């Protein structure tokens, strides 16, 4: 014993004289995911195409520019075409065809009237109750949520803003049931009744209870915009994380820029002076308010000396709204992309995505590799250093950390899938029940209602203007097979025809 002590003492003296050879393991990084609602690919001054567009000149997002300078810009990042499928994919790592929360959720056990009343299609019993952290819930997908794994790994997990993971009255409606330590303003609904503190964010309006934003009572009656209020609350939670000496995961999920389009008065005037119509000016002011939130978070991290150990990811949950509620011509708000939210075309699914990872990602870099929303789950776990994470669900997402740290990637060999056996509501190009595959330059869409195909080469035709099915029937056949194999493998649901009761055939069952 004595000898051992002497030996230890000797080693300690020796160690103190030597320069440290082994560094302490780096603390786990903090992770911020800024998730915008309904923000389109062109709703920013950062060009995500190969050239600046008129939209890039119109919108003012200096903090997205700042983040792009400090990180990597993804030009081909995808979500799904509507809210809940994307959010459930993000929180489960599952493709929408597999998790079956294929449309937006709200009421327990209920299909919305637009689905029930469709003229020709009977929609499947999809998971209308959203995601659930427990097994056995009816019409809900059971999965281990991303924040739960981070929490179990020692992270302080903060939900701020819009949740929209589960229907009213189900476990998934409350972010605290999904592994978040803190929930600021999140619940079942996917939109706020009001963005204005002076209107109590919709609280107290009769008949509008389900849309009233919960939990921000201290801002009621005050002249503050919702985006600002949830940002201020999020930063207070980061102070709490610092006191606990835990790494944090901040899921900053803005209600903006979803409808109702209500101007953010801090920024509105300048857009009116640009001559924009009042709806579009209001929309642009909401975008800039969201950008200010990003800037406030980045400033906070700098001020607290946290920026070197904090990863920031920026993403949107579906394409920019263009079919309803916007000013100007419908279906043009995401140009050069076709259509918008709800559509299988690029305007419905391609997103502005940025990633800053100090020491790993080259500042100011650009990636043309494609990624899809379910990839965030394994990526974030890898970033957090969680080894062998335990989850109950099948994993479709693939980590994109190698795209962040290396130049090469083989993303063009990997097929991406979208599946929407549902009805969104508004009409427009590419909007309706469909299944889609993208592989390399090519994208095939299969529309369920009339079983027609559309084939596009995205490299030469980003606007999906020329349907190449008759020029390339071989390509259609190959992609239809890849798509159908996936749908069968994950046991995807298909709609059926109201007149015959027969299911809509899989794409490879259609004779060209
Ligand atoms: Ca959305």
Short mmCIF file of C-alpha atoms and ligand atoms in Angstrom, two decimals:
data_model
loop_
_atom_site.label_atom_id
_atom_site.label_comp_id
_atom_site.label_asym_id
_atom_site.label_seq_id
_atom_site.Cartn_x
_atom_site.Cartn_y
_atom_site.Cartn_z
CA UNK A 1 0.00 0.00 0.00
CA UNK A 2 2.75 2.40 1.05
CA UNK A 3 4.79 1.52 -1.99
CA UNK A 4 1.81 2.08 -4.21
CA UNK A 5 1.25 5.50 -2.66
CA UNK A 6 4.87 6.43 -3.19
CA UNK A 7 4.64 5.26 -6.77
CA UNK A 8 1.52 7.33 -7.36
CA UNK A 9 3.16 10.35 -5.73
CA UNK A 10 6.21 9.89 -7.92
CA UNK A 11 4.07 9.61 -11.03
CA UNK A 12 2.15 12.73 -10.04
CA UNK A 13 5.40 14.70 -9.60
CA UNK A 14 6.65 13.37 -12.92
CA UNK A 15 3.38 14.28 -14.61
CA UNK A 16 3.43 17.79 -13.20
CA UNK A 17 6.91 18.36 -14.66
CA UNK A 18 5.98 17.08 -18.10
CA UNK A 19 4.01 19.05 -20.64
CA UNK A 20 0.54 17.56 -20.85
CA UNK A 21 0.59 14.87 -23.50
CA UNK A 22 -3.03 13.92 -23.42
CA UNK A 23 -5.67 16.62 -23.50
CA UNK A 24 -8.91 16.33 -21.63
CA UNK A 25 -11.56 14.91 -23.92
CA UNK A 26 -13.40 17.79 -25.59
CA UNK A 27 -16.72 18.53 -23.94
CA UNK A 28 -19.73 17.52 -26.02
CA UNK A 29 -20.77 20.33 -28.36
CA UNK A 30 -23.86 22.40 -27.78
CA UNK A 31 -26.32 22.04 -30.62
CA UNK A 32 -28.78 24.63 -31.90
CA UNK A 33 -31.30 23.64 -34.54
CA UNK A 34 -33.09 26.67 -35.91
CA UNK A 35 -36.15 25.27 -37.63
CA UNK A 36 -38.35 27.64 -39.60
CA UNK A 37 -41.95 26.91 -40.50
CA UNK A 38 -42.97 27.17 -44.16
CA UNK A 39 -39.86 29.08 -45.23
CA UNK A 40 -39.17 28.73 -48.93
CA UNK A 41 -35.84 28.15 -50.65
CA UNK A 42 -35.83 31.69 -52.02
CA UNK A 43 -37.11 33.57 -48.93
CA UNK A 44 -33.66 34.87 -48.07
CA UNK A 45 -30.85 37.13 -49.22
CA UNK A 46 -28.60 34.04 -49.26
CA UNK A 47 -28.62 32.56 -52.77
CA UNK A 48 -29.20 28.81 -52.60
CA UNK A 49 -29.17 28.51 -56.38
CA UNK A 50 -26.16 29.03 -58.64
CA UNK A 51 -27.04 32.70 -59.04
CA UNK A 52 -28.71 35.51 -57.16
CA UNK A 53 -32.40 35.84 -57.89
CA UNK A 54 -34.84 38.72 -57.62
CA UNK A 55 -36.10 37.14 -54.39
CA UNK A 56 -32.59 37.16 -52.95
CA UNK A 57 -32.50 40.90 -53.65
CA UNK A 58 -35.86 41.41 -51.98
CA UNK A 59 -35.47 39.55 -48.69
CA UNK A 60 -33.15 40.80 -45.96
CA UNK A 61 -31.55 38.04 -43.87
CA UNK A 62 -28.13 39.31 -42.72
CA UNK A 63 -27.77 36.67 -40.05
CA UNK A 64 -28.35 33.84 -42.48
CA UNK A 65 -25.60 35.46 -44.57
CA UNK A 66 -23.41 35.51 -41.48
CA UNK A 67 -24.14 31.84 -40.75
CA UNK A 68 -23.44 30.92 -44.38
CA UNK A 69 -20.06 32.68 -44.13
CA UNK A 70 -19.23 30.72 -40.98
CA UNK A 71 -20.52 27.36 -42.17
CA UNK A 72 -21.71 25.24 -45.07
CA UNK A 73 -24.61 25.97 -47.37
CA UNK A 74 -26.58 23.02 -48.77
CA UNK A 75 -28.17 23.73 -52.13
CA UNK A 76 -30.22 20.52 -52.30
CA UNK A 77 -31.65 19.91 -48.85
CA UNK A 78 -35.11 18.41 -48.58
CA UNK A 79 -38.02 18.18 -46.21
CA UNK A 80 -41.49 16.87 -47.00
CA UNK A 81 -44.20 19.08 -48.49
CA UNK A 82 -46.17 19.69 -45.25
CA UNK A 83 -45.49 20.20 -41.53
CA UNK A 84 -46.07 17.11 -39.40
CA UNK A 85 -44.48 14.48 -41.68
CA UNK A 86 -41.28 16.53 -41.68
CA UNK A 87 -41.31 17.11 -37.94
CA UNK A 88 -41.91 13.44 -37.18
CA UNK A 89 -39.12 12.43 -39.59
CA UNK A 90 -36.81 14.90 -37.85
CA UNK A 91 -37.62 13.52 -34.41
CA UNK A 92 -37.58 9.82 -35.39
CA UNK A 93 -35.14 9.46 -38.30
CA UNK A 94 -37.87 7.62 -40.21
CA UNK A 95 -39.05 8.25 -43.74
CA UNK A 96 -42.65 9.45 -43.91
CA UNK A 97 -43.76 6.35 -45.85
CA UNK A 98 -42.64 4.28 -42.87
CA UNK A 99 -43.84 6.42 -39.95
CA UNK A 100 -47.21 7.03 -41.60
CA UNK A 101 -47.71 10.48 -40.14
CA UNK A 102 -48.06 11.49 -43.76
CA UNK A 103 -50.26 14.57 -43.35
CA UNK A 104 -50.61 17.40 -40.86
CA UNK A 105 -51.99 16.46 -37.45
CA UNK A 106 -54.42 18.25 -35.17
CA UNK A 107 -57.45 16.34 -33.88
CA UNK A 108 -57.28 12.96 -32.22
CA UNK A 109 -58.41 9.96 -34.28
CA UNK A 110 -59.86 12.22 -36.97
CA UNK A 111 -59.33 12.68 -40.66
CA UNK A 112 -59.81 16.30 -41.65
CA UNK A 113 -62.81 17.15 -43.87
CA UNK A 114 -60.63 17.78 -46.95
CA UNK A 115 -59.55 14.14 -46.78
CA UNK A 116 -62.97 12.68 -46.06
CA UNK A 117 -64.60 14.71 -48.83
CA UNK A 118 -62.20 13.91 -51.67
CA UNK A 119 -64.11 13.17 -54.88
CA UNK A 120 -62.42 9.98 -56.03
CA UNK A 121 -59.93 8.82 -53.41
CA UNK A 122 -60.46 7.18 -50.05
CA UNK A 123 -57.45 7.98 -47.89
CA UNK A 124 -55.83 5.39 -45.66
CA UNK A 125 -55.97 5.35 -41.87
CA UNK A 126 -52.66 7.14 -41.53
CA UNK A 127 -51.17 8.00 -38.14
CA UNK A 128 -53.40 11.00 -37.48
CA UNK A 129 -52.32 11.07 -33.83
CA UNK A 130 -48.69 11.75 -34.74
CA UNK A 131 -45.71 10.34 -32.89
CA UNK A 132 -45.74 8.73 -29.48
CA UNK A 133 -42.96 7.96 -27.01
CA UNK A 134 -44.94 4.96 -25.74
CA UNK A 135 -45.96 1.76 -27.49
CA UNK A 136 -49.51 0.79 -28.29
CA UNK A 137 -51.07 4.19 -28.92
CA UNK A 138 -53.67 3.95 -31.62
CA UNK A 139 -52.93 5.73 -34.91
CA UNK A 140 -49.56 6.95 -33.70
CA UNK A 141 -46.01 5.93 -34.55
CA UNK A 142 -44.01 4.70 -31.59
CA UNK A 143 -40.42 5.89 -31.69
CA UNK A 144 -37.59 7.00 -29.44
CA UNK A 145 -37.51 10.75 -29.95
CA UNK A 146 -34.22 12.47 -30.78
CA UNK A 147 -34.29 14.79 -27.72
CA UNK A 148 -34.84 11.79 -25.41
CA UNK A 149 -31.58 10.23 -26.55
CA UNK A 150 -29.76 13.54 -26.17
CA UNK A 151 -31.24 14.03 -22.71
CA UNK A 152 -30.21 10.52 -21.68
CA UNK A 153 -26.70 11.35 -22.92
CA UNK A 154 -26.50 14.33 -20.57
CA UNK A 155 -27.87 17.16 -22.68
CA UNK A 156 -30.17 19.88 -21.40
CA UNK A 157 -32.90 19.84 -24.03
CA UNK A 158 -34.97 22.92 -24.85
CA UNK A 159 -38.01 23.13 -27.08
CA UNK A 160 -38.91 26.67 -28.07
CA UNK A 161 -41.76 27.51 -30.44
CA UNK A 162 -43.91 25.29 -32.60
CA UNK A 163 -44.13 21.58 -31.80
CA UNK A 164 -46.85 19.95 -33.97
CA UNK A 165 -45.72 16.37 -33.31
CA UNK A 166 -48.98 14.86 -32.09
CA UNK A 167 -52.73 15.40 -32.03
CA UNK A 168 -54.62 17.13 -29.21
CA UNK A 169 -55.00 14.85 -26.20
CA UNK A 170 -52.18 12.46 -27.16
CA UNK A 171 -48.76 12.06 -25.48
CA UNK A 172 -47.01 13.40 -28.58
CA UNK A 173 -48.65 16.83 -28.30
CA UNK A 174 -46.43 17.77 -25.36
CA UNK A 175 -42.70 18.19 -26.04
CA UNK A 176 -42.00 17.32 -22.39
CA UNK A 177 -43.11 13.77 -23.21
CA UNK A 178 -40.60 13.56 -26.05
CA UNK A 179 -37.44 14.15 -24.06
CA UNK A 180 -37.39 17.91 -23.80
CA UNK A 181 -36.51 19.34 -20.37
CA UNK A 182 -38.15 22.66 -21.21
CA UNK A 183 -41.11 23.49 -23.40
CA UNK A 184 -41.62 27.08 -24.45
CA UNK A 185 -44.89 27.63 -26.30
CA UNK A 186 -45.20 24.26 -28.06
CA UNK A 187 -48.37 22.19 -28.33
CA UNK A 188 -50.48 20.27 -30.85
CA UNK A 189 -51.37 23.09 -33.21
CA UNK A 190 -49.24 23.97 -36.20
CA UNK A 191 -49.97 27.70 -36.35
CA UNK A 192 -50.50 30.56 -33.90
CA UNK A 193 -53.82 32.33 -33.66
CA UNK A 194 -51.85 35.59 -33.41
CA UNK A 195 -48.22 36.67 -33.54
CA UNK A 196 -48.92 39.71 -31.39
CA UNK A 197 -48.33 40.02 -27.67
CA UNK A 198 -50.92 42.79 -27.68
CA UNK A 199 -53.42 40.10 -28.74
CA UNK A 200 -52.12 37.63 -26.13
CA UNK A 201 -50.97 35.43 -29.04
CA UNK A 202 -54.61 34.51 -29.58
CA UNK A 203 -55.47 33.58 -26.00
CA UNK A 204 -58.94 34.63 -24.90
CA UNK A 205 -60.48 34.55 -28.37
CA UNK A 206 -63.62 32.51 -28.24
CA UNK A 207 -63.65 29.49 -30.54
CA UNK A 208 -59.92 29.85 -31.25
CA UNK A 209 -58.65 28.05 -28.16
CA UNK A 210 -56.81 25.31 -30.03
CA UNK A 211 -54.71 27.87 -31.95
CA UNK A 212 -53.86 30.11 -28.97
CA UNK A 213 -50.12 29.91 -28.21
CA UNK A 214 -49.60 28.43 -24.73
CA UNK A 215 -47.19 29.44 -22.01
CA UNK A 216 -46.14 33.01 -22.75
CA UNK A 217 -48.41 34.76 -20.26
CA UNK A 218 -45.72 37.21 -19.15
CA UNK A 219 -45.79 38.75 -22.64
CA UNK A 220 -49.56 39.08 -22.87
CA UNK A 221 -50.66 42.64 -23.49
CA UNK A 222 -47.13 43.68 -24.41
CA UNK A 223 -45.94 45.04 -27.72
CA UNK A 224 -43.81 42.07 -28.67
CA UNK A 225 -43.81 39.75 -31.68
CA UNK A 226 -44.08 35.99 -31.07
CA UNK A 227 -40.74 35.31 -32.77
CA UNK A 228 -39.05 37.70 -30.35
CA UNK A 229 -40.81 36.32 -27.27
CA UNK A 230 -39.86 32.70 -27.90
CA UNK A 231 -36.28 33.75 -28.68
CA UNK A 232 -35.95 35.69 -25.42
CA UNK A 233 -37.34 32.72 -23.51
CA UNK A 234 -34.98 30.35 -25.30
CA UNK A 235 -31.97 32.46 -24.32
CA UNK A 236 -33.11 32.42 -20.69
CA UNK A 237 -33.16 28.63 -20.91
CA UNK A 238 -29.58 28.67 -22.19
CA UNK A 239 -28.63 30.58 -19.04
CA UNK A 240 -30.28 27.79 -17.05
CA UNK A 241 -28.27 25.20 -19.03
CA UNK A 242 -25.06 27.06 -18.19
CA UNK A 243 -25.89 26.95 -14.47
CA UNK A 244 -26.40 23.20 -14.72
CA UNK A 245 -23.06 22.85 -16.55
CA UNK A 246 -24.71 20.62 -19.13
CA UNK A 247 -24.29 20.80 -22.89
CA UNK A 248 -27.53 21.96 -24.47
CA UNK A 249 -29.70 21.06 -27.42
CA UNK A 250 -31.81 24.05 -28.37
CA UNK A 251 -34.60 23.24 -30.81
CA UNK A 252 -35.57 26.76 -31.85
CA UNK A 253 -38.66 25.99 -33.88
CA UNK A 254 -40.25 29.18 -35.07
CA UNK A 255 -43.96 29.54 -35.71
CA UNK A 256 -42.86 32.08 -38.33
CA UNK A 257 -43.19 32.26 -41.26
CA UNK A 258 -46.41 30.21 -41.26
CA UNK A 259 -49.79 31.87 -41.70
CA UNK A 260 -51.46 34.01 -40.40
CA UNK A 261 -49.33 36.48 -42.30
CA UNK A 262 -49.07 39.27 -39.73
CA UNK A 263 -46.47 41.99 -40.16
CA UNK A 264 -43.52 42.30 -37.80
CA UNK A 265 -43.64 46.07 -37.30
CA UNK A 266 -39.93 46.30 -36.60
CA UNK A 267 -39.23 45.57 -40.25
CA UNK A 268 -42.44 46.14 -42.18
CA UNK A 269 -41.96 49.72 -43.36
CA UNK A 270 -38.88 49.08 -45.47
CA UNK A 271 -40.65 46.43 -47.53
CA UNK A 272 -43.65 48.67 -48.10
CA UNK A 273 -41.20 51.33 -49.29
CA UNK A 274 -39.77 48.82 -51.77
CA UNK A 275 -43.22 48.85 -53.37
CA UNK A 276 -44.23 45.33 -52.34
CA UNK A 277 -47.91 44.62 -51.88
CA UNK A 278 -48.93 44.67 -48.26
CA UNK A 279 -49.19 40.87 -47.82
CA UNK A 280 -45.77 40.25 -49.32
CA UNK A 281 -44.27 43.10 -47.29
CA UNK A 282 -45.70 41.54 -44.13
CA UNK A 283 -44.34 38.15 -45.13
CA UNK A 284 -40.86 39.60 -45.74
CA UNK A 285 -40.97 41.30 -42.33
CA UNK A 286 -41.76 37.93 -40.71
CA UNK A 287 -38.75 36.43 -42.47
CA UNK A 288 -36.51 39.22 -41.21
CA UNK A 289 -37.86 38.83 -37.66
CA UNK A 290 -36.93 35.14 -37.83
CA UNK A 291 -33.46 36.12 -39.08
CA UNK A 292 -33.08 38.50 -36.14
CA UNK A 293 -33.74 35.55 -33.82
CA UNK A 294 -30.88 33.66 -35.46
CA UNK A 295 -28.66 36.71 -34.97
CA UNK A 296 -29.65 37.02 -31.31
CA UNK A 297 -28.72 33.38 -30.72
CA UNK A 298 -25.38 33.80 -32.51
CA UNK A 299 -24.67 36.98 -30.52
CA UNK A 300 -25.53 35.19 -27.29
CA UNK A 301 -23.13 32.35 -28.08
CA UNK A 302 -20.34 34.84 -28.82
CA UNK A 303 -21.02 36.88 -25.71
CA UNK A 304 -20.90 33.77 -23.53
CA UNK A 305 -17.81 32.37 -25.26
CA UNK A 306 -19.80 29.38 -26.43
CA UNK A 307 -19.55 29.82 -30.18
CA UNK A 308 -16.46 27.64 -30.62
CA UNK A 309 -18.22 24.67 -29.08
CA UNK A 310 -21.69 25.15 -30.51
CA UNK A 311 -23.03 23.66 -33.73
CA UNK A 312 -25.80 25.58 -35.48
CA UNK A 313 -28.09 23.93 -38.01
CA UNK A 314 -30.65 25.92 -39.99
CA UNK A 315 -33.55 24.26 -41.81
CA UNK A 316 -37.18 24.72 -42.88
CA UNK A 317 -39.98 22.16 -42.61
CA UNK A 318 -41.51 22.48 -46.10
CA UNK A 319 -41.49 24.74 -49.11
CA UNK A 320 -42.73 28.30 -49.17
CA UNK A 321 -46.48 28.76 -49.17
CA UNK A 322 -47.69 29.80 -52.61
CA UNK A 323 -51.13 28.25 -53.25
CA UNK A 324 -53.12 30.47 -50.86
CA UNK A 325 -52.84 33.52 -48.59
CA UNK A 326 -49.87 35.12 -50.37
CA UNK A 327 -49.79 38.32 -52.42
CA UNK A 328 -49.09 38.30 -56.15
CA UNK A 329 -49.47 35.41 -58.58
CA UNK A 330 -50.07 31.98 -57.06
CA UNK A 331 -47.45 29.22 -57.35
CA UNK A 332 -44.63 31.64 -58.21
CA UNK A 333 -43.13 32.45 -54.81
CA UNK A 334 -40.33 29.89 -54.99
CA UNK A 335 -39.11 30.53 -58.52
CA UNK A 336 -37.04 29.14 -60.17
CA UNK A 337 -38.64 26.19 -58.35
CA UNK A 338 -42.13 25.13 -59.36
CA UNK A 339 -45.12 25.48 -57.03
CA UNK A 340 -44.78 25.57 -53.23
CA UNK A 341 -45.90 24.08 -49.93
CA UNK A 342 -47.99 20.95 -50.40
CA UNK A 343 -46.48 20.15 -53.81
CA UNK A 344 -44.28 17.26 -54.87
CA UNK A 345 -42.38 19.73 -57.05
CA UNK A 346 -39.17 21.24 -55.73
CA UNK A 347 -40.96 24.37 -54.52
CA UNK A 348 -42.75 22.18 -51.99
CA UNK A 349 -39.77 20.27 -50.63
CA UNK A 350 -36.43 22.01 -51.26
CA UNK A 351 -35.20 24.01 -48.26
CA UNK A 352 -32.65 26.61 -47.27
CA UNK A 353 -30.17 24.69 -45.11
CA UNK A 354 -27.01 25.88 -43.34
CA UNK A 355 -24.66 24.15 -40.91
CA UNK A 356 -21.96 25.75 -38.79
CA UNK A 357 -19.65 23.33 -36.99
CA UNK A 358 -16.56 25.13 -35.71
CA UNK A 359 -13.34 23.30 -36.40
CA UNK A 360 -15.07 20.75 -38.63
CA UNK A 361 -16.93 22.59 -41.38
CA UNK A 362 -15.01 24.92 -43.65
CA UNK A 363 -16.42 28.44 -43.32
CA UNK A 364 -18.15 29.72 -46.43
CA UNK A 365 -18.34 26.28 -48.06
CA UNK A 366 -21.09 25.01 -50.34
CA UNK A 367 -22.39 21.46 -50.70
CA UNK A 368 -24.46 20.29 -53.65
CA UNK A 369 -24.98 16.89 -52.03
CA UNK A 370 -28.56 16.14 -51.32
CA UNK A 371 -29.91 15.32 -47.88
CA UNK A 372 -33.41 14.76 -46.50
CA UNK A 373 -34.98 15.64 -43.19
CA UNK A 374 -34.73 12.19 -41.56
CA UNK A 375 -30.95 12.45 -41.94
CA UNK A 376 -30.84 15.06 -39.16
CA UNK A 377 -31.55 12.44 -36.48
CA UNK A 378 -28.44 10.25 -36.93
CA UNK A 379 -26.37 13.32 -37.84
CA UNK A 380 -27.17 15.19 -34.65
CA UNK A 381 -26.54 12.08 -32.54
CA UNK A 382 -23.16 11.65 -34.21
CA UNK A 383 -22.32 15.32 -33.69
CA UNK A 384 -23.22 14.92 -30.00
CA UNK A 385 -20.88 11.94 -29.76
CA UNK A 386 -23.64 9.53 -28.75
CA UNK A 387 -22.27 6.08 -29.49
CA UNK A 388 -24.61 3.22 -30.28
CA UNK A 389 -27.81 5.12 -29.59
CA UNK A 390 -30.73 2.93 -28.59
CA UNK A 391 -33.99 3.54 -30.40
CA UNK A 392 -37.01 1.35 -31.02
CA UNK A 393 -37.72 2.42 -34.59
CA UNK A 394 -36.21 1.38 -37.93
CA UNK A 395 -33.78 4.04 -39.13
CA UNK A 396 -34.07 5.52 -42.63
CA UNK A 397 -31.95 8.61 -42.05
CA UNK A 398 -28.26 8.58 -42.87
CA UNK A 399 -25.73 10.77 -41.12
CA UNK A 400 -24.38 13.57 -43.33
CA UNK A 401 -21.37 14.40 -41.16
CA UNK A 402 -19.02 13.14 -43.89
CA UNK A 403 -20.55 15.69 -46.28
CA UNK A 404 -19.72 18.35 -43.71
CA UNK A 405 -16.14 17.32 -43.09
CA UNK A 406 -15.04 15.89 -46.44
CA UNK A 407 -15.46 17.04 -49.97
CA UNK A 408 -16.45 13.75 -51.49
CA UNK A 409 -19.81 12.09 -51.15
CA UNK A 410 -21.85 9.61 -53.09
CA UNK A 411 -25.23 11.13 -52.36
CA UNK A 412 -26.18 10.82 -56.03
CA UNK A 413 -26.23 7.01 -55.67
CA UNK A 414 -28.77 7.12 -52.90
CA UNK A 415 -32.48 7.31 -53.72
CA UNK A 416 -34.59 9.74 -51.67
CA UNK A 417 -38.28 9.07 -51.14
CA UNK A 418 -41.43 11.07 -50.49
CA UNK A 419 -44.85 9.55 -49.93
CA UNK A 420 -48.07 11.49 -49.53
CA UNK A 421 -51.20 9.31 -49.81
CA UNK A 422 -53.26 12.28 -48.61
CA UNK A 423 -55.02 15.53 -49.44
CA UNK A 424 -53.58 18.83 -48.26
CA UNK A 425 -56.48 21.09 -49.19
CA UNK A 426 -55.52 23.84 -51.65
CA UNK A 427 -55.08 23.06 -55.35
CA UNK A 428 -52.05 23.73 -57.49
CA UNK A 429 -49.26 22.27 -59.59
CA UNK A 430 -47.93 19.04 -58.11
CA UNK A 431 -50.33 19.23 -55.14
CA UNK A 432 -52.20 16.00 -54.40
CA UNK A 433 -51.63 12.41 -53.38
CA UNK A 434 -48.31 11.20 -54.81
CA UNK A 435 -45.14 9.18 -54.34
CA UNK A 436 -41.77 10.49 -55.45
CA UNK A 437 -38.21 9.26 -55.85
CA UNK A 438 -35.08 11.23 -56.59
CA UNK A 439 -31.84 9.54 -57.64
CA UNK A 440 -28.93 11.52 -59.02
CA UNK A 441 -30.14 14.07 -61.53
CA UNK A 442 -33.50 12.39 -61.96
CA UNK A 443 -36.81 12.72 -60.18
CA UNK A 444 -39.94 10.68 -60.80
CA UNK A 445 -43.34 11.66 -59.40
CA UNK A 446 -46.27 9.23 -59.43
CA UNK A 447 -49.65 10.90 -58.94
CA UNK A 448 -52.12 8.59 -57.25
CA UNK A 449 -55.40 10.06 -58.48
CA UNK A 450 -54.84 9.40 -62.19
CA UNK A 451 -51.68 7.23 -61.93
CA UNK A 452 -49.65 9.42 -64.27
CA UNK A 453 -45.90 9.87 -64.05
CA UNK A 454 -43.74 12.93 -64.39
CA UNK A 455 -39.99 12.59 -64.92
CA UNK A 456 -37.59 15.50 -64.62
CA UNK A 457 -33.87 16.04 -64.91
CA UNK A 458 -33.22 18.45 -62.04
CA UNK A 459 -29.73 19.33 -63.18
CA UNK A 460 -30.87 20.68 -66.52
CA UNK A 461 -34.41 21.64 -65.51
CA UNK A 462 -34.60 22.80 -61.90
CA UNK A 463 -38.03 24.32 -62.58
CA UNK A 464 -39.50 20.92 -63.57
CA UNK A 465 -40.91 22.39 -66.76
CA UNK A 466 -40.32 19.44 -69.11
CA UNK A 467 -41.85 16.05 -68.35
CA UNK A 468 -39.47 13.53 -69.94
CA UNK A 469 -41.50 10.33 -69.44
CA UNK A 470 -42.01 9.68 -73.16
CA UNK A 471 -38.34 10.39 -73.99
CA UNK A 472 -37.05 8.10 -71.24
CA UNK A 473 -39.50 5.23 -70.57
CA UNK A 474 -36.55 3.09 -69.41
CA UNK A 475 -35.72 5.65 -66.73
CA UNK A 476 -39.35 5.75 -65.63
CA UNK A 477 -39.42 1.97 -65.32
CA UNK A 478 -36.21 1.83 -63.28
CA UNK A 479 -37.22 4.60 -60.91
CA UNK A 480 -40.77 3.22 -60.56
CA UNK A 481 -39.22 -0.08 -59.47
CA UNK A 482 -36.90 1.58 -56.92
CA UNK A 483 -39.82 3.60 -55.56
CA UNK A 484 -42.16 0.61 -55.38
CA UNK A 485 -39.54 -1.56 -53.68
CA UNK A 486 -39.20 1.11 -51.00
CA UNK A 487 -42.95 1.49 -50.53
CA UNK A 488 -43.37 -2.27 -50.13
CA UNK A 489 -40.39 -2.58 -47.83
CA UNK A 490 -41.69 0.03 -45.38
CA UNK A 491 -45.29 -1.19 -45.74
CA UNK A 492 -46.47 2.16 -47.09
CA UNK A 493 -50.15 2.93 -47.17
CA UNK A 494 -51.89 3.76 -50.44
CA UNK A 495 -55.23 5.46 -50.98
CA UNK A 496 -58.01 3.48 -52.62
CA UNK A 497 -60.58 4.40 -55.23
CA UNK A 498 -63.94 5.40 -53.82
CA UNK A 499 -65.88 3.80 -56.68
CA UNK A 500 -64.21 0.36 -56.70
CA UNK A 501 -62.69 0.15 -53.23
CA UNK A 502 -59.48 -1.10 -54.88
CA UNK A 503 -56.16 0.32 -53.68
CA UNK A 504 -54.22 2.61 -55.96
CA UNK A 505 -51.59 0.37 -57.59
CA UNK A 506 -47.90 0.75 -56.78
CA UNK A 507 -45.97 2.64 -59.45
CA UNK A 508 -44.32 -0.46 -60.94
CA UNK A 509 -47.75 -2.02 -61.51
CA UNK A 510 -48.61 0.67 -64.05
CA UNK A 511 -48.11 -0.28 -67.69
CA UNK A 512 -46.39 2.51 -69.56
CA1 LIG B 1 -44.73 23.94 -42.21
#
